[in-house]
PDB file of C-alpha atoms in Angstrom:
ATOM      1  CA  UNK A   1      64.761 131.761 125.128  1.00 62.00           C
ATOM      2  CA  UNK A   2      67.625 132.657 122.849  1.00 67.00           C
ATOM      3  CA  UNK A   3      67.731 136.238 121.606  1.00 89.00           C
ATOM      4  CA  UNK A   4      69.298 137.714 118.511  1.00 94.00           C
ATOM      5  CA  UNK A   5      69.788 141.461 118.541  1.00 94.00           C
ATOM      6  CA  UNK A   6      70.220 143.454 115.351  1.00 96.00           C
ATOM      7  CA  UNK A   7      71.331 147.050 115.011  1.00 96.00           C
ATOM      8  CA  UNK A   8      70.474 149.553 113.628  1.00 97.00           C
ATOM      9  CA  UNK A   9      66.768 148.978 113.110  1.00 96.00           C
ATOM     10  CA  UNK A  10      66.561 151.777 110.574  1.00 97.00           C
ATOM     11  CA  UNK A  11      69.231 153.507 108.542  1.00 97.00           C
ATOM     12  CA  UNK A  12      69.055 156.101 105.805  1.00 97.00           C
ATOM     13  CA  UNK A  13      72.159 156.799 103.771  1.00 96.00           C
ATOM     14  CA  UNK A  14      73.243 158.571 100.622  1.00 97.00           C
ATOM     15  CA  UNK A  15      74.019 156.685  97.471  1.00 97.00           C
ATOM     16  CA  UNK A  16      77.658 155.604  97.340  1.00 97.00           C
ATOM     17  CA  UNK A  17      78.178 155.301 101.061  1.00 97.00           C
ATOM     18  CA  UNK A  18      78.643 152.099 103.053  1.00 97.00           C
ATOM     19  CA  UNK A  19      76.423 150.845 105.836  1.00 97.00           C
ATOM     20  CA  UNK A  20      77.223 148.279 108.516  1.00 97.00           C
ATOM     21  CA  UNK A  21      74.577 146.167 110.213  1.00 98.00           C
ATOM     22  CA  UNK A  22      75.397 144.214 113.363  1.00 97.00           C
ATOM     23  CA  UNK A  23      73.831 140.981 114.515  1.00 96.00           C
ATOM     24  CA  UNK A  24      74.522 139.654 118.008  1.00 95.00           C
ATOM     25  CA  UNK A  25      73.486 136.479 119.770  1.00 92.00           C
ATOM     26  CA  UNK A  26      72.849 137.676 123.316  1.00 90.00           C
ATOM     27  CA  UNK A  27      72.757 134.564 125.451  1.00 85.00           C
ATOM     28  CA  UNK A  28      74.171 131.826 123.272  1.00 86.00           C
ATOM     29  CA  UNK A  29      77.039 131.209 120.895  1.00 88.00           C
ATOM     30  CA  UNK A  30      76.312 131.071 117.202  1.00 88.00           C
ATOM     31  CA  UNK A  31      78.935 129.516 114.967  1.00 89.00           C
ATOM     32  CA  UNK A  32      76.588 130.044 112.044  1.00 92.00           C
ATOM     33  CA  UNK A  33      74.364 132.981 111.220  1.00 94.00           C
ATOM     34  CA  UNK A  34      72.198 133.599 108.189  1.00 95.00           C
ATOM     35  CA  UNK A  35      71.585 136.914 106.464  1.00 97.00           C
ATOM     36  CA  UNK A  36      68.287 137.394 104.684  1.00 97.00           C
ATOM     37  CA  UNK A  37      66.809 140.125 102.559  1.00 97.00           C
ATOM     38  CA  UNK A  38      63.087 140.757 102.280  1.00 96.00           C
ATOM     39  CA  UNK A  39      61.253 142.851  99.710  1.00 91.00           C
ATOM     40  CA  UNK A  40      57.547 143.713 100.055  1.00 87.00           C
ATOM     41  CA  UNK A  41      55.288 140.871  98.962  1.00 83.00           C
ATOM     42  CA  UNK A  42      58.267 138.605  98.336  1.00 87.00           C
ATOM     43  CA  UNK A  43      59.554 135.648 100.278  1.00 89.00           C
ATOM     44  CA  UNK A  44      62.592 135.780 102.494  1.00 94.00           C
ATOM     45  CA  UNK A  45      65.709 135.513 100.371  1.00 95.00           C
ATOM     46  CA  UNK A  46      68.820 133.972 101.851  1.00 95.00           C
ATOM     47  CA  UNK A  47      71.813 136.102 100.957  1.00 96.00           C
ATOM     48  CA  UNK A  48      74.640 134.348 102.720  1.00 96.00           C
ATOM     49  CA  UNK A  49      75.654 132.044 105.516  1.00 94.00           C
ATOM     50  CA  UNK A  50      78.090 133.538 107.987  1.00 93.00           C
ATOM     51  CA  UNK A  51      80.559 131.150 109.599  1.00 90.00           C
ATOM     52  CA  UNK A  52      82.582 132.092 112.654  1.00 89.00           C
ATOM     53  CA  UNK A  53      86.273 132.185 111.877  1.00 87.00           C
ATOM     54  CA  UNK A  54      85.934 131.507 108.178  1.00 88.00           C
ATOM     55  CA  UNK A  55      84.639 133.063 104.994  1.00 91.00           C
ATOM     56  CA  UNK A  56      80.930 133.480 104.434  1.00 94.00           C
ATOM     57  CA  UNK A  57      79.101 131.369 101.892  1.00 94.00           C
ATOM     58  CA  UNK A  58      77.117 133.478  99.452  1.00 96.00           C
ATOM     59  CA  UNK A  59      74.016 132.430  97.555  1.00 95.00           C
ATOM     60  CA  UNK A  60      73.963 132.539  93.795  1.00 94.00           C
ATOM     61  CA  UNK A  61      73.519 136.037  92.464  1.00 94.00           C
ATOM     62  CA  UNK A  62      74.648 137.801  95.648  1.00 96.00           C
ATOM     63  CA  UNK A  63      77.754 139.927  95.146  1.00 95.00           C
ATOM     64  CA  UNK A  64      80.219 139.133  97.884  1.00 94.00           C
ATOM     65  CA  UNK A  65      82.213 142.307  97.244  1.00 95.00           C
ATOM     66  CA  UNK A  66      79.113 144.395  97.709  1.00 96.00           C
ATOM     67  CA  UNK A  67      77.722 142.612 100.747  1.00 97.00           C
ATOM     68  CA  UNK A  68      80.675 142.058 103.045  1.00 96.00           C
ATOM     69  CA  UNK A  69      80.079 139.649 105.882  1.00 95.00           C
ATOM     70  CA  UNK A  70      82.329 139.240 108.885  1.00 92.00           C
ATOM     71  CA  UNK A  71      81.801 136.730 111.685  1.00 92.00           C
ATOM     72  CA  UNK A  72      84.726 137.472 113.966  1.00 84.00           C
ATOM     73  CA  UNK A  73      83.348 136.021 117.178  1.00 90.00           C
ATOM     74  CA  UNK A  74      80.814 133.468 118.337  1.00 90.00           C
ATOM     75  CA  UNK A  75      78.315 136.202 119.175  1.00 92.00           C
ATOM     76  CA  UNK A  76      78.730 138.800 116.422  1.00 94.00           C
ATOM     77  CA  UNK A  77      78.226 138.829 112.684  1.00 95.00           C
ATOM     78  CA  UNK A  78      78.212 141.984 110.587  1.00 96.00           C
ATOM     79  CA  UNK A  79      76.885 142.793 107.134  1.00 97.00           C
ATOM     80  CA  UNK A  80      78.346 145.783 105.340  1.00 97.00           C
ATOM     81  CA  UNK A  81      76.576 147.074 102.266  1.00 97.00           C
ATOM     82  CA  UNK A  82      79.309 148.792 100.311  1.00 97.00           C
ATOM     83  CA  UNK A  83      78.723 151.659  97.884  1.00 96.00           C
ATOM     84  CA  UNK A  84      75.005 151.437  98.469  1.00 97.00           C
ATOM     85  CA  UNK A  85      72.559 152.332  95.719  1.00 96.00           C
ATOM     86  CA  UNK A  86      68.808 152.884  95.851  1.00 96.00           C
ATOM     87  CA  UNK A  87      68.167 149.348  94.614  1.00 95.00           C
ATOM     88  CA  UNK A  88      69.869 148.060  97.785  1.00 96.00           C
ATOM     89  CA  UNK A  89      67.059 149.569  99.825  1.00 96.00           C
ATOM     90  CA  UNK A  90      65.413 146.662 101.585  1.00 96.00           C
ATOM     91  CA  UNK A  91      64.749 144.926 104.904  1.00 97.00           C
ATOM     92  CA  UNK A  92      67.778 142.945 106.041  1.00 98.00           C
ATOM     93  CA  UNK A  93      67.357 140.307 108.726  1.00 98.00           C
ATOM     94  CA  UNK A  94      69.903 138.100 110.425  1.00 97.00           C
ATOM     95  CA  UNK A  95      69.192 134.807 112.114  1.00 95.00           C
ATOM     96  CA  UNK A  96      70.907 132.086 114.078  1.00 93.00           C
ATOM     97  CA  UNK A  97      69.902 128.425 114.141  1.00 90.00           C
ATOM     98  CA  UNK A  98      68.827 126.473 117.173  1.00 81.00           C
ATOM     99  CA  UNK A  99      70.617 123.163 117.155  1.00 71.00           C
ATOM    100  CA  UNK A 100      72.052 121.590 114.023  1.00 67.00           C
ATOM    101  CA  UNK A 101      68.937 121.229 111.874  1.00 67.00           C
ATOM    102  CA  UNK A 102      69.097 124.889 110.773  1.00 75.00           C
ATOM    103  CA  UNK A 103      65.344 125.026 110.268  1.00 85.00           C
ATOM    104  CA  UNK A 104      64.474 126.514 113.637  1.00 90.00           C
ATOM    105  CA  UNK A 105      65.862 130.012 113.561  1.00 93.00           C
ATOM    106  CA  UNK A 106      66.025 132.918 115.952  1.00 94.00           C
ATOM    107  CA  UNK A 107      65.716 136.105 113.931  1.00 96.00           C
ATOM    108  CA  UNK A 108      66.914 139.571 114.742  1.00 96.00           C
ATOM    109  CA  UNK A 109      64.558 142.515 114.662  1.00 95.00           C
ATOM    110  CA  UNK A 110      65.622 143.423 111.143  1.00 96.00           C
ATOM    111  CA  UNK A 111      67.219 146.522 109.660  1.00 97.00           C
ATOM    112  CA  UNK A 112      65.366 148.768 107.228  1.00 97.00           C
ATOM    113  CA  UNK A 113      67.884 150.301 104.820  1.00 97.00           C
ATOM    114  CA  UNK A 114      66.876 153.257 102.687  1.00 97.00           C
ATOM    115  CA  UNK A 115      69.394 154.548 100.172  1.00 97.00           C
ATOM    116  CA  UNK A 116      68.673 157.993  98.812  1.00 96.00           C
TER     117      UNK A 116
ATOM    118  CA  UNK B   1      61.231 122.538  91.006  1.00 72.00           C
ATOM    119  CA  UNK B   2      61.014 122.700  94.775  1.00 74.00           C
ATOM    120  CA  UNK B   3      58.488 125.241  95.943  1.00 91.00           C
ATOM    121  CA  UNK B   4      56.263 126.350  98.781  1.00 96.00           C
ATOM    122  CA  UNK B   5      52.863 127.942  98.167  1.00 97.00           C
ATOM    123  CA  UNK B   6      50.798 129.592 100.866  1.00 97.00           C
ATOM    124  CA  UNK B   7      47.118 130.435 100.670  1.00 97.00           C
ATOM    125  CA  UNK B   8      45.246 132.586 101.016  1.00 97.00           C
ATOM    126  CA  UNK B   9      47.518 135.556 100.419  1.00 96.00           C
ATOM    127  CA  UNK B  10      45.475 137.579 102.892  1.00 97.00           C
ATOM    128  CA  UNK B  11      42.731 136.730 105.339  1.00 98.00           C
ATOM    129  CA  UNK B  12      40.510 138.953 107.407  1.00 98.00           C
ATOM    130  CA  UNK B  13      38.628 137.425 110.342  1.00 98.00           C
ATOM    131  CA  UNK B  14      36.379 138.662 113.074  1.00 98.00           C
ATOM    132  CA  UNK B  15      37.554 138.042 116.598  1.00 98.00           C
ATOM    133  CA  UNK B  16      36.520 134.504 117.563  1.00 97.00           C
ATOM    134  CA  UNK B  17      36.094 133.352 113.960  1.00 98.00           C
ATOM    135  CA  UNK B  18      38.231 130.241 113.519  1.00 98.00           C
ATOM    136  CA  UNK B  19      39.961 129.477 110.237  1.00 98.00           C
ATOM    137  CA  UNK B  20      42.931 127.731 108.641  1.00 98.00           C
ATOM    138  CA  UNK B  21      45.947 128.795 106.629  1.00 98.00           C
ATOM    139  CA  UNK B  22      47.437 126.475 104.046  1.00 98.00           C
ATOM    140  CA  UNK B  23      51.017 125.719 103.047  1.00 98.00           C
ATOM    141  CA  UNK B  24      51.479 123.294 100.159  1.00 97.00           C
ATOM    142  CA  UNK B  25      54.931 122.127  99.202  1.00 96.00           C
ATOM    143  CA  UNK B  26      56.744 120.243  96.494  1.00 93.00           C
ATOM    144  CA  UNK B  27      60.070 118.712  97.456  1.00 88.00           C
ATOM    145  CA  UNK B  28      61.635 115.376  96.683  1.00 86.00           C
ATOM    146  CA  UNK B  29      61.933 114.546 100.360  1.00 87.00           C
ATOM    147  CA  UNK B  30      60.936 116.482 103.460  1.00 90.00           C
ATOM    148  CA  UNK B  31      63.349 117.065 106.300  1.00 91.00           C
ATOM    149  CA  UNK B  32      61.089 119.483 108.136  1.00 93.00           C
ATOM    150  CA  UNK B  33      58.345 122.084 107.733  1.00 96.00           C
ATOM    151  CA  UNK B  34      58.458 125.241 109.815  1.00 96.00           C
ATOM    152  CA  UNK B  35      55.885 127.869 110.692  1.00 97.00           C
ATOM    153  CA  UNK B  36      56.853 131.408 111.642  1.00 97.00           C
ATOM    154  CA  UNK B  37      54.948 134.522 112.619  1.00 97.00           C
ATOM    155  CA  UNK B  38      56.135 137.929 111.406  1.00 97.00           C
ATOM    156  CA  UNK B  39      54.845 141.241 112.713  1.00 96.00           C
ATOM    157  CA  UNK B  40      55.217 144.344 110.498  1.00 93.00           C
ATOM    158  CA  UNK B  41      58.751 145.706 110.533  1.00 92.00           C
ATOM    159  CA  UNK B  42      60.069 142.833 112.636  1.00 94.00           C
ATOM    160  CA  UNK B  43      61.972 139.619 112.078  1.00 95.00           C
ATOM    161  CA  UNK B  44      60.050 136.331 111.982  1.00 96.00           C
ATOM    162  CA  UNK B  45      59.339 134.460 115.199  1.00 96.00           C
ATOM    163  CA  UNK B  46      59.565 130.675 115.215  1.00 95.00           C
ATOM    164  CA  UNK B  47      56.312 128.837 115.985  1.00 96.00           C
ATOM    165  CA  UNK B  48      56.434 125.136 115.055  1.00 94.00           C
ATOM    166  CA  UNK B  49      58.413 122.380 113.428  1.00 95.00           C
ATOM    167  CA  UNK B  50      56.702 119.394 111.800  1.00 96.00           C
ATOM    168  CA  UNK B  51      58.691 116.430 110.556  1.00 93.00           C
ATOM    169  CA  UNK B  52      56.312 113.716 109.374  1.00 93.00           C
ATOM    170  CA  UNK B  53      52.818 113.288 108.003  1.00 95.00           C
ATOM    171  CA  UNK B  54      50.225 113.055 110.744  1.00 96.00           C
ATOM    172  CA  UNK B  55      52.211 115.120 113.183  1.00 96.00           C
ATOM    173  CA  UNK B  56      50.464 117.951 115.036  1.00 97.00           C
ATOM    174  CA  UNK B  57      51.782 120.752 117.236  1.00 97.00           C
ATOM    175  CA  UNK B  58      49.796 123.207 119.357  1.00 97.00           C
ATOM    176  CA  UNK B  59      50.506 126.514 121.000  1.00 95.00           C
ATOM    177  CA  UNK B  60      47.706 128.550 122.546  1.00 95.00           C
ATOM    178  CA  UNK B  61      45.174 129.226 119.773  1.00 97.00           C
ATOM    179  CA  UNK B  62      47.369 127.780 117.028  1.00 98.00           C
ATOM    180  CA  UNK B  63      47.591 124.209 115.831  1.00 98.00           C
ATOM    181  CA  UNK B  64      49.789 123.052 112.969  1.00 98.00           C
ATOM    182  CA  UNK B  65      49.209 119.826 111.085  1.00 98.00           C
ATOM    183  CA  UNK B  66      51.125 118.075 108.325  1.00 97.00           C
ATOM    184  CA  UNK B  67      50.302 115.747 105.444  1.00 95.00           C
ATOM    185  CA  UNK B  68      52.565 114.502 102.669  1.00 91.00           C
ATOM    186  CA  UNK B  69      51.719 117.470 100.492  1.00 94.00           C
ATOM    187  CA  UNK B  70      50.646 120.303 102.747  1.00 97.00           C
ATOM    188  CA  UNK B  71      50.435 121.785 106.190  1.00 98.00           C
ATOM    189  CA  UNK B  72      47.631 123.684 107.843  1.00 98.00           C
ATOM    190  CA  UNK B  73      47.848 126.275 110.542  1.00 98.00           C
ATOM    191  CA  UNK B  74      44.532 126.273 112.359  1.00 98.00           C
ATOM    192  CA  UNK B  75      43.631 129.348 114.353  1.00 98.00           C
ATOM    193  CA  UNK B  76      40.898 128.799 116.922  1.00 98.00           C
ATOM    194  CA  UNK B  77      38.927 131.764 118.236  1.00 98.00           C
ATOM    195  CA  UNK B  78      41.534 134.292 117.103  1.00 98.00           C
ATOM    196  CA  UNK B  79      42.148 137.556 118.886  1.00 98.00           C
ATOM    197  CA  UNK B  80      43.330 140.861 117.390  1.00 98.00           C
ATOM    198  CA  UNK B  81      46.826 140.174 118.722  1.00 97.00           C
ATOM    199  CA  UNK B  82      47.026 137.177 116.388  1.00 98.00           C
ATOM    200  CA  UNK B  83      47.148 139.610 113.468  1.00 98.00           C
ATOM    201  CA  UNK B  84      50.448 139.068 111.650  1.00 97.00           C
ATOM    202  CA  UNK B  85      51.926 137.458 108.575  1.00 97.00           C
ATOM    203  CA  UNK B  86      52.372 133.716 108.945  1.00 98.00           C
ATOM    204  CA  UNK B  87      55.267 132.228 107.020  1.00 97.00           C
ATOM    205  CA  UNK B  88      55.839 128.619 106.086  1.00 97.00           C
ATOM    206  CA  UNK B  89      59.271 127.205 105.213  1.00 96.00           C
ATOM    207  CA  UNK B  90      60.358 123.767 104.081  1.00 95.00           C
ATOM    208  CA  UNK B  91      63.691 122.085 104.456  1.00 92.00           C
ATOM    209  CA  UNK B  92      64.484 119.358 101.982  1.00 89.00           C
ATOM    210  CA  UNK B  93      65.992 116.061 103.048  1.00 85.00           C
ATOM    211  CA  UNK B  94      69.669 115.655 102.310  1.00 81.00           C
ATOM    212  CA  UNK B  95      72.804 117.625 102.958  1.00 70.00           C
ATOM    213  CA  UNK B  96      71.450 120.960 101.793  1.00 72.00           C
ATOM    214  CA  UNK B  97      69.830 122.577 104.832  1.00 77.00           C
ATOM    215  CA  UNK B  98      68.611 125.618 102.967  1.00 84.00           C
ATOM    216  CA  UNK B  99      65.025 126.663 103.704  1.00 92.00           C
ATOM    217  CA  UNK B 100      62.480 127.257 100.955  1.00 93.00           C
ATOM    218  CA  UNK B 101      60.119 130.015 102.061  1.00 96.00           C
ATOM    219  CA  UNK B 102      56.549 130.736 101.106  1.00 96.00           C
ATOM    220  CA  UNK B 103      55.245 134.257 100.536  1.00 96.00           C
ATOM    221  CA  UNK B 104      53.161 134.155 103.683  1.00 96.00           C
ATOM    222  CA  UNK B 105      49.538 134.750 104.629  1.00 97.00           C
ATOM    223  CA  UNK B 106      48.697 138.154 106.027  1.00 97.00           C
ATOM    224  CA  UNK B 107      46.109 137.684 108.767  1.00 98.00           C
ATOM    225  CA  UNK B 108      44.033 140.516 110.172  1.00 98.00           C
ATOM    226  CA  UNK B 109      41.702 139.857 113.100  1.00 98.00           C
ATOM    227  CA  UNK B 110      39.131 142.548 113.724  1.00 97.00           C
ATOM    228  CA  UNK B 111      37.837 143.178 117.251  1.00 95.00           C
TER     229      UNK B 111
END
């Protein structure tokens, strides 16, 4: 089946630095990818929709200048957390849809970000 | 307000003890209901899609059913490897394809 690979799985950084997370579709092309954030005991929160070759669409309340998304090719989307602060510590997960319904998603392994 | 509620929040079963997880939803029109499994520290894994009331899907020890107001995930004779958090998501009919996620049910199956 389709595989989405996410890297790094864990990252620890100092406050004020930037962190880049990569999300790759390994055996299929993904014109759309979704970036989620998950806090303990909370539901998955959609942050933004990444569109190949165009600007990402951000959900309400998500700062686009803080969470930079680039989808430069049909197999790679990146999320850069700029000037990270401790409150940005979370589990970030990317996903790509199967077909056009966008409800069946292949998720990456997730990236645990800890900002000190 | 559109919402998805899963119950129970946590469930502990003995190996072989069958049970059901519930996902109730409130949307103006349903495009699809989706079940996922999530292991600790991992991304969710897609299990089932249900589109209309009365529909059922099965995979190994899992069976998902759908009514107009809720979905059940039945687990028959569970094994320890079925331990995970089970997430339910709903997609509303219309142009907005955004998923509404529940908080999940954390299932632990003891050997």
